[in-house]
């Protein structure tokens, strides 16, 4: 079950951080207004939030967030992280990279103009910088559906710059004490289908193994 994989992550963090204040932001975007609904992102976010609470995390969660709501939740997360020992960010939904910059896709995004990158999307590095500024130990887990039906809209809007749109999320550099776990690997893609417990469990096991070496 997905819950077993999530508990593995929680136990890994617990042993590394020796308890202390733990804060998590869990986002599951499913009901996209202009891209169709994703099947399991909502369920995965609910499972993750429940397991993290069981293991002592203060959890801020959000389901089906538009741009304004997602930005508000990130601001709430930043405030909650002050004085934290561990920060966790879990995102399930659409993701996109442009010229090596990763973006999270709110449910109201349309991507019909090049300026939509600034006004309709949320940069992943905003979340990462927020976490690294406040907490010494951070894990970002990105379970992003990257077969994005909005990408053709953006490609048409960008014209000759459409080659900058990558398939899958780009590898991201992490600071000291930070792990970024992609599912699947960066620069690959998949459609969001049934829950894939072995894949998630393997990814979380790898995260824990790498965390133990820090």
PDB file of C-alpha atoms in Angstrom:
ATOM      1  CA  UNK A   1       0.000   0.000   0.000  1.00  0.00           C
ATOM      2  CA  UNK A   2       0.996   3.597  -0.524  1.00  0.00           C
ATOM      3  CA  UNK A   3       0.624   4.153   3.214  1.00  0.00           C
ATOM      4  CA  UNK A   4       3.427   1.659   3.917  1.00  0.00           C
ATOM      5  CA  UNK A   5       5.754   3.596   1.635  1.00  0.00           C
ATOM      6  CA  UNK A   6       4.803   6.877   3.316  1.00  0.00           C
ATOM      7  CA  UNK A   7       5.454   5.470   6.780  1.00  0.00           C
ATOM      8  CA  UNK A   8       8.901   4.401   5.590  1.00  0.00           C
ATOM      9  CA  UNK A   9       9.638   8.025   4.697  1.00  0.00           C
ATOM     10  CA  UNK A  10       8.378   9.251   8.057  1.00  0.00           C
ATOM     11  CA  UNK A  11      10.497   6.761   9.971  1.00  0.00           C
ATOM     12  CA  UNK A  12      13.541   7.721   7.927  1.00  0.00           C
ATOM     13  CA  UNK A  13      13.082  11.393   8.744  1.00  0.00           C
ATOM     14  CA  UNK A  14      12.422  10.625  12.373  1.00  0.00           C
ATOM     15  CA  UNK A  15      15.651   8.716  12.866  1.00  0.00           C
ATOM     16  CA  UNK A  16      17.645  11.400  11.079  1.00  0.00           C
ATOM     17  CA  UNK A  17      16.157  14.416  12.795  1.00  0.00           C
ATOM     18  CA  UNK A  18      15.799  13.121  16.391  1.00  0.00           C
ATOM     19  CA  UNK A  19      12.221  14.399  16.667  1.00  0.00           C
ATOM     20  CA  UNK A  20      11.910  18.188  17.107  1.00  0.00           C
ATOM     21  CA  UNK A  21       9.495  20.377  15.206  1.00  0.00           C
ATOM     22  CA  UNK A  22       8.369  18.857  11.920  1.00  0.00           C
ATOM     23  CA  UNK A  23       6.278  20.664   9.337  1.00  0.00           C
ATOM     24  CA  UNK A  24       4.923  19.383   6.029  1.00  0.00           C
ATOM     25  CA  UNK A  25       3.068  20.850   3.085  1.00  0.00           C
ATOM     26  CA  UNK A  26       1.070  18.272   1.121  1.00  0.00           C
ATOM     27  CA  UNK A  27      -0.601  19.227  -2.165  1.00  0.00           C
ATOM     28  CA  UNK A  28      -2.790  17.051  -4.369  1.00  0.00           C
ATOM     29  CA  UNK A  29      -4.087  18.667  -7.563  1.00  0.00           C
ATOM     30  CA  UNK A  30      -6.586  16.543  -9.432  1.00  0.00           C
ATOM     31  CA  UNK A  31      -9.555  18.528 -10.807  1.00  0.00           C
ATOM     32  CA  UNK A  32      -7.810  20.548 -13.530  1.00  0.00           C
ATOM     33  CA  UNK A  33     -10.246  22.949 -15.128  1.00  0.00           C
ATOM     34  CA  UNK A  34      -8.583  22.999 -18.553  1.00  0.00           C
ATOM     35  CA  UNK A  35      -6.703  19.714 -18.631  1.00  0.00           C
ATOM     36  CA  UNK A  36      -9.023  16.990 -17.379  1.00  0.00           C
ATOM     37  CA  UNK A  37      -8.962  15.229 -14.032  1.00  0.00           C
ATOM     38  CA  UNK A  38      -6.060  13.152 -12.707  1.00  0.00           C
ATOM     39  CA  UNK A  39      -7.087   9.861 -11.190  1.00  0.00           C
ATOM     40  CA  UNK A  40      -5.111   9.410  -7.982  1.00  0.00           C
ATOM     41  CA  UNK A  41      -3.331  12.581  -6.947  1.00  0.00           C
ATOM     42  CA  UNK A  42      -6.019  13.483  -4.412  1.00  0.00           C
ATOM     43  CA  UNK A  43      -5.862  10.023  -2.812  1.00  0.00           C
ATOM     44  CA  UNK A  44      -2.073  10.059  -2.635  1.00  0.00           C
ATOM     45  CA  UNK A  45      -2.046  13.480  -0.953  1.00  0.00           C
ATOM     46  CA  UNK A  46      -4.673  12.435   1.594  1.00  0.00           C
ATOM     47  CA  UNK A  47      -2.702   9.280   2.415  1.00  0.00           C
ATOM     48  CA  UNK A  48       0.543  11.204   2.766  1.00  0.00           C
ATOM     49  CA  UNK A  49      -0.984  13.879   5.005  1.00  0.00           C
ATOM     50  CA  UNK A  50      -2.574  11.280   7.297  1.00  0.00           C
ATOM     51  CA  UNK A  51       0.639   9.305   7.687  1.00  0.00           C
ATOM     52  CA  UNK A  52       2.746  12.388   8.370  1.00  0.00           C
ATOM     53  CA  UNK A  53       0.328  13.524  11.082  1.00  0.00           C
ATOM     54  CA  UNK A  54       0.570  10.085  12.651  1.00  0.00           C
ATOM     55  CA  UNK A  55       4.326  10.528  12.856  1.00  0.00           C
ATOM     56  CA  UNK A  56       4.292  13.876  14.568  1.00  0.00           C
ATOM     57  CA  UNK A  57       4.206  16.348  11.702  1.00  0.00           C
ATOM     58  CA  UNK A  58       2.275  19.570  11.648  1.00  0.00           C
ATOM     59  CA  UNK A  59       0.663  19.190   8.231  1.00  0.00           C
ATOM     60  CA  UNK A  60      -0.638  21.925   5.987  1.00  0.00           C
ATOM     61  CA  UNK A  61      -2.516  20.355   3.122  1.00  0.00           C
ATOM     62  CA  UNK A  62      -4.351  21.470   0.042  1.00  0.00           C
ATOM     63  CA  UNK A  63      -6.503  19.673  -2.491  1.00  0.00           C
ATOM     64  CA  UNK A  64      -7.287  21.086  -5.937  1.00  0.00           C
ATOM     65  CA  UNK A  65      -5.651  24.477  -5.448  1.00  0.00           C
ATOM     66  CA  UNK A  66      -5.801  27.288  -7.976  1.00  0.00           C
ATOM     67  CA  UNK A  67      -2.879  29.722  -8.326  1.00  0.00           C
ATOM     68  CA  UNK A  68      -3.988  32.098  -5.565  1.00  0.00           C
ATOM     69  CA  UNK A  69      -4.762  29.282  -3.134  1.00  0.00           C
ATOM     70  CA  UNK A  70      -1.474  27.498  -3.832  1.00  0.00           C
ATOM     71  CA  UNK A  71       0.531  30.664  -3.213  1.00  0.00           C
ATOM     72  CA  UNK A  72      -1.368  31.287   0.043  1.00  0.00           C
ATOM     73  CA  UNK A  73      -0.628  27.762   1.198  1.00  0.00           C
ATOM     74  CA  UNK A  74       3.085  28.219   0.458  1.00  0.00           C
ATOM     75  CA  UNK A  75       3.075  31.434   2.511  1.00  0.00           C
ATOM     76  CA  UNK A  76       1.378  29.578   5.367  1.00  0.00           C
ATOM     77  CA  UNK A  77       4.033  26.875   5.057  1.00  0.00           C
ATOM     78  CA  UNK A  78       6.826  29.444   5.248  1.00  0.00           C
ATOM     79  CA  UNK A  79       5.369  30.863   8.476  1.00  0.00           C
ATOM     80  CA  UNK A  80       4.919  27.411   9.999  1.00  0.00           C
ATOM     81  CA  UNK A  81       8.506  26.402   9.140  1.00  0.00           C
ATOM     82  CA  UNK A  82      10.063  29.059  11.392  1.00  0.00           C
ATOM     83  CA  UNK A  83      12.029  27.180  14.039  1.00  0.00           C
ATOM     84  CA  UNK A  84      11.389  23.775  12.431  1.00  0.00           C
ATOM     85  CA  UNK A  85      13.944  20.974  12.432  1.00  0.00           C
ATOM     86  CA  UNK A  86      12.454  19.149   9.435  1.00  0.00           C
ATOM     87  CA  UNK A  87      10.435  20.317   6.438  1.00  0.00           C
ATOM     88  CA  UNK A  88       8.658  18.034   3.976  1.00  0.00           C
ATOM     89  CA  UNK A  89       6.959  19.009   0.731  1.00  0.00           C
ATOM     90  CA  UNK A  90       4.822  16.512  -1.176  1.00  0.00           C
ATOM     91  CA  UNK A  91       3.248  17.445  -4.494  1.00  0.00           C
ATOM     92  CA  UNK A  92       1.029  15.265  -6.676  1.00  0.00           C
ATOM     93  CA  UNK A  93      -0.315  16.830  -9.859  1.00  0.00           C
ATOM     94  CA  UNK A  94       0.870  18.241 -13.169  1.00  0.00           C
ATOM     95  CA  UNK A  95       4.427  19.543 -13.484  1.00  0.00           C
ATOM     96  CA  UNK A  96       6.349  21.209 -16.289  1.00  0.00           C
ATOM     97  CA  UNK A  97       9.877  22.441 -17.026  1.00  0.00           C
ATOM     98  CA  UNK A  98      10.861  25.393 -19.151  1.00  0.00           C
ATOM     99  CA  UNK A  99      14.566  25.901 -19.902  1.00  0.00           C
ATOM    100  CA  UNK A 100      15.503  23.808 -16.886  1.00  0.00           C
ATOM    101  CA  UNK A 101      13.169  25.621 -14.472  1.00  0.00           C
ATOM    102  CA  UNK A 102      10.508  23.435 -12.845  1.00  0.00           C
ATOM    103  CA  UNK A 103       6.931  24.609 -12.401  1.00  0.00           C
ATOM    104  CA  UNK A 104       3.971  23.285 -10.436  1.00  0.00           C
ATOM    105  CA  UNK A 105       0.657  23.605 -12.264  1.00  0.00           C
ATOM    106  CA  UNK A 106      -2.388  24.953 -10.355  1.00  0.00           C
ATOM    107  CA  UNK A 107      -5.797  23.641 -11.358  1.00  0.00           C
ATOM    108  CA  UNK A 108      -6.865  26.892 -13.075  1.00  0.00           C
ATOM    109  CA  UNK A 109      -3.834  27.163 -15.402  1.00  0.00           C
ATOM    110  CA  UNK A 110      -4.540  27.522 -19.125  1.00  0.00           C
ATOM    111  CA  UNK A 111      -1.055  28.347 -20.505  1.00  0.00           C
ATOM    112  CA  UNK A 112      -2.363  30.147 -23.576  1.00  0.00           C
ATOM    113  CA  UNK A 113       0.268  32.907 -23.455  1.00  0.00           C
ATOM    114  CA  UNK A 114       3.991  33.004 -22.738  1.00  0.00           C
ATOM    115  CA  UNK A 115       3.304  35.269 -19.757  1.00  0.00           C
ATOM    116  CA  UNK A 116       1.311  32.446 -18.183  1.00  0.00           C
ATOM    117  CA  UNK A 117       4.599  31.134 -16.779  1.00  0.00           C
ATOM    118  CA  UNK A 118       4.647  34.130 -14.439  1.00  0.00           C
ATOM    119  CA  UNK A 119       0.948  34.572 -13.796  1.00  0.00           C
ATOM    120  CA  UNK A 120      -0.498  31.034 -13.843  1.00  0.00           C
ATOM    121  CA  UNK A 121       2.299  28.738 -12.598  1.00  0.00           C
ATOM    122  CA  UNK A 122       4.287  28.319  -9.378  1.00  0.00           C
ATOM    123  CA  UNK A 123       8.038  27.755  -9.503  1.00  0.00           C
ATOM    124  CA  UNK A 124       9.310  24.771  -7.579  1.00  0.00           C
ATOM    125  CA  UNK A 125      12.463  26.627  -6.526  1.00  0.00           C
ATOM    126  CA  UNK A 126      10.268  29.079  -4.601  1.00  0.00           C
ATOM    127  CA  UNK A 127       9.171  26.227  -2.342  1.00  0.00           C
ATOM    128  CA  UNK A 128      12.701  24.857  -2.070  1.00  0.00           C
ATOM    129  CA  UNK A 129      14.224  28.219  -1.130  1.00  0.00           C
ATOM    130  CA  UNK A 130      11.532  28.740   1.475  1.00  0.00           C
ATOM    131  CA  UNK A 131      12.292  25.391   3.086  1.00  0.00           C
ATOM    132  CA  UNK A 132      16.073  25.754   3.030  1.00  0.00           C
ATOM    133  CA  UNK A 133      15.862  29.204   4.550  1.00  0.00           C
ATOM    134  CA  UNK A 134      13.947  27.972   7.612  1.00  0.00           C
ATOM    135  CA  UNK A 135      14.789  24.305   8.291  1.00  0.00           C
ATOM    136  CA  UNK A 136      18.121  22.445   8.348  1.00  0.00           C
ATOM    137  CA  UNK A 137      16.670  19.180   7.028  1.00  0.00           C
ATOM    138  CA  UNK A 138      14.261  19.060   4.081  1.00  0.00           C
ATOM    139  CA  UNK A 139      12.769  16.499   1.720  1.00  0.00           C
ATOM    140  CA  UNK A 140      10.789  17.390  -1.398  1.00  0.00           C
ATOM    141  CA  UNK A 141       8.848  14.542  -2.960  1.00  0.00           C
ATOM    142  CA  UNK A 142       7.447  15.260  -6.433  1.00  0.00           C
ATOM    143  CA  UNK A 143       4.979  12.783  -7.870  1.00  0.00           C
ATOM    144  CA  UNK A 144       4.167  14.845 -10.935  1.00  0.00           C
ATOM    145  CA  UNK A 145       2.160  13.814 -13.944  1.00  0.00           C
ATOM    146  CA  UNK A 146       4.240  15.242 -16.774  1.00  0.00           C
ATOM    147  CA  UNK A 147       2.203  14.156 -19.781  1.00  0.00           C
ATOM    148  CA  UNK A 148       0.703  17.619 -19.586  1.00  0.00           C
ATOM    149  CA  UNK A 149      -2.191  18.364 -21.977  1.00  0.00           C
ATOM    150  CA  UNK A 150      -1.610  22.095 -21.466  1.00  0.00           C
ATOM    151  CA  UNK A 151       1.908  21.952 -22.925  1.00  0.00           C
ATOM    152  CA  UNK A 152       0.725  22.319 -26.561  1.00  0.00           C
ATOM    153  CA  UNK A 153      -1.054  25.574 -25.608  1.00  0.00           C
ATOM    154  CA  UNK A 154       2.179  26.959 -24.207  1.00  0.00           C
ATOM    155  CA  UNK A 155       4.208  25.711 -27.175  1.00  0.00           C
ATOM    156  CA  UNK A 156       1.951  27.595 -29.592  1.00  0.00           C
ATOM    157  CA  UNK A 157       2.216  30.742 -27.477  1.00  0.00           C
ATOM    158  CA  UNK A 158       6.001  30.555 -27.245  1.00  0.00           C
ATOM    159  CA  UNK A 159       6.510  30.016 -30.970  1.00  0.00           C
ATOM    160  CA  UNK A 160      10.189  29.469 -31.787  1.00  0.00           C
ATOM    161  CA  UNK A 161      10.958  29.227 -28.055  1.00  0.00           C
ATOM    162  CA  UNK A 162       8.769  26.142 -27.730  1.00  0.00           C
ATOM    163  CA  UNK A 163      11.898  23.977 -27.828  1.00  0.00           C
ATOM    164  CA  UNK A 164      12.557  25.240 -24.291  1.00  0.00           C
ATOM    165  CA  UNK A 165       9.632  23.161 -23.021  1.00  0.00           C
ATOM    166  CA  UNK A 166      11.047  19.916 -21.664  1.00  0.00           C
ATOM    167  CA  UNK A 167       9.311  16.600 -21.115  1.00  0.00           C
ATOM    168  CA  UNK A 168       9.352  15.858 -17.430  1.00  0.00           C
ATOM    169  CA  UNK A 169      10.849  17.891 -14.639  1.00  0.00           C
ATOM    170  CA  UNK A 170      14.464  19.002 -14.779  1.00  0.00           C
ATOM    171  CA  UNK A 171      17.075  17.816 -12.259  1.00  0.00           C
ATOM    172  CA  UNK A 172      17.207  20.286  -9.380  1.00  0.00           C
ATOM    173  CA  UNK A 173      20.199  21.206  -7.264  1.00  0.00           C
ATOM    174  CA  UNK A 174      19.714  20.834  -3.526  1.00  0.00           C
ATOM    175  CA  UNK A 175      21.410  22.592  -0.663  1.00  0.00           C
ATOM    176  CA  UNK A 176      23.070  20.959   2.327  1.00  0.00           C
ATOM    177  CA  UNK A 177      20.522  18.863   4.223  1.00  0.00           C
ATOM    178  CA  UNK A 178      18.012  18.784   1.355  1.00  0.00           C
ATOM    179  CA  UNK A 179      16.859  15.828  -0.719  1.00  0.00           C
ATOM    180  CA  UNK A 180      14.659  16.134  -3.787  1.00  0.00           C
ATOM    181  CA  UNK A 181      12.979  12.900  -4.813  1.00  0.00           C
ATOM    182  CA  UNK A 182      11.320  12.709  -8.221  1.00  0.00           C
ATOM    183  CA  UNK A 183       8.865  10.029  -9.199  1.00  0.00           C
ATOM    184  CA  UNK A 184       9.658   9.083 -11.910  1.00  0.00           C
ATOM    185  CA  UNK A 185      13.198  10.313 -12.552  1.00  0.00           C
ATOM    186  CA  UNK A 186      13.839  13.866 -13.809  1.00  0.00           C
ATOM    187  CA  UNK A 187      13.459  14.468 -17.553  1.00  0.00           C
ATOM    188  CA  UNK A 188      11.116  11.501 -17.962  1.00  0.00           C
ATOM    189  CA  UNK A 189       7.357  11.465 -18.073  1.00  0.00           C
ATOM    190  CA  UNK A 190       4.337   9.352 -17.399  1.00  0.00           C
ATOM    191  CA  UNK A 191       0.589   9.594 -17.341  1.00  0.00           C
ATOM    192  CA  UNK A 192      -0.985   9.414 -13.886  1.00  0.00           C
ATOM    193  CA  UNK A 193      -2.602   6.001 -13.621  1.00  0.00           C
ATOM    194  CA  UNK A 194      -3.393   3.560 -10.809  1.00  0.00           C
ATOM    195  CA  UNK A 195      -1.361   3.754  -7.624  1.00  0.00           C
ATOM    196  CA  UNK A 196       2.006   2.140  -8.238  1.00  0.00           C
ATOM    197  CA  UNK A 197       3.080   0.986  -4.791  1.00  0.00           C
ATOM    198  CA  UNK A 198       6.334  -0.797  -5.761  1.00  0.00           C
ATOM    199  CA  UNK A 199       7.580   2.296  -7.621  1.00  0.00           C
ATOM    200  CA  UNK A 200       6.778   4.607  -4.730  1.00  0.00           C
ATOM    201  CA  UNK A 201       8.220   2.255  -2.134  1.00  0.00           C
ATOM    202  CA  UNK A 202      11.461   1.924  -4.099  1.00  0.00           C
ATOM    203  CA  UNK A 203      11.777   5.682  -4.472  1.00  0.00           C
ATOM    204  CA  UNK A 204      11.178   6.280  -0.772  1.00  0.00           C
ATOM    205  CA  UNK A 205      13.636   3.548   0.197  1.00  0.00           C
ATOM    206  CA  UNK A 206      16.282   5.214  -1.974  1.00  0.00           C
ATOM    207  CA  UNK A 207      15.538   8.568  -0.348  1.00  0.00           C
ATOM    208  CA  UNK A 208      16.029   7.103   3.117  1.00  0.00           C
ATOM    209  CA  UNK A 209      19.272   5.401   2.142  1.00  0.00           C
ATOM    210  CA  UNK A 210      20.709   8.621   0.753  1.00  0.00           C
ATOM    211  CA  UNK A 211      19.503  10.622   3.768  1.00  0.00           C
ATOM    212  CA  UNK A 212      21.435   8.288   6.073  1.00  0.00           C
ATOM    213  CA  UNK A 213      24.689   9.237   4.348  1.00  0.00           C
ATOM    214  CA  UNK A 214      24.301  12.980   4.952  1.00  0.00           C
TER     215      UNK A 214
END
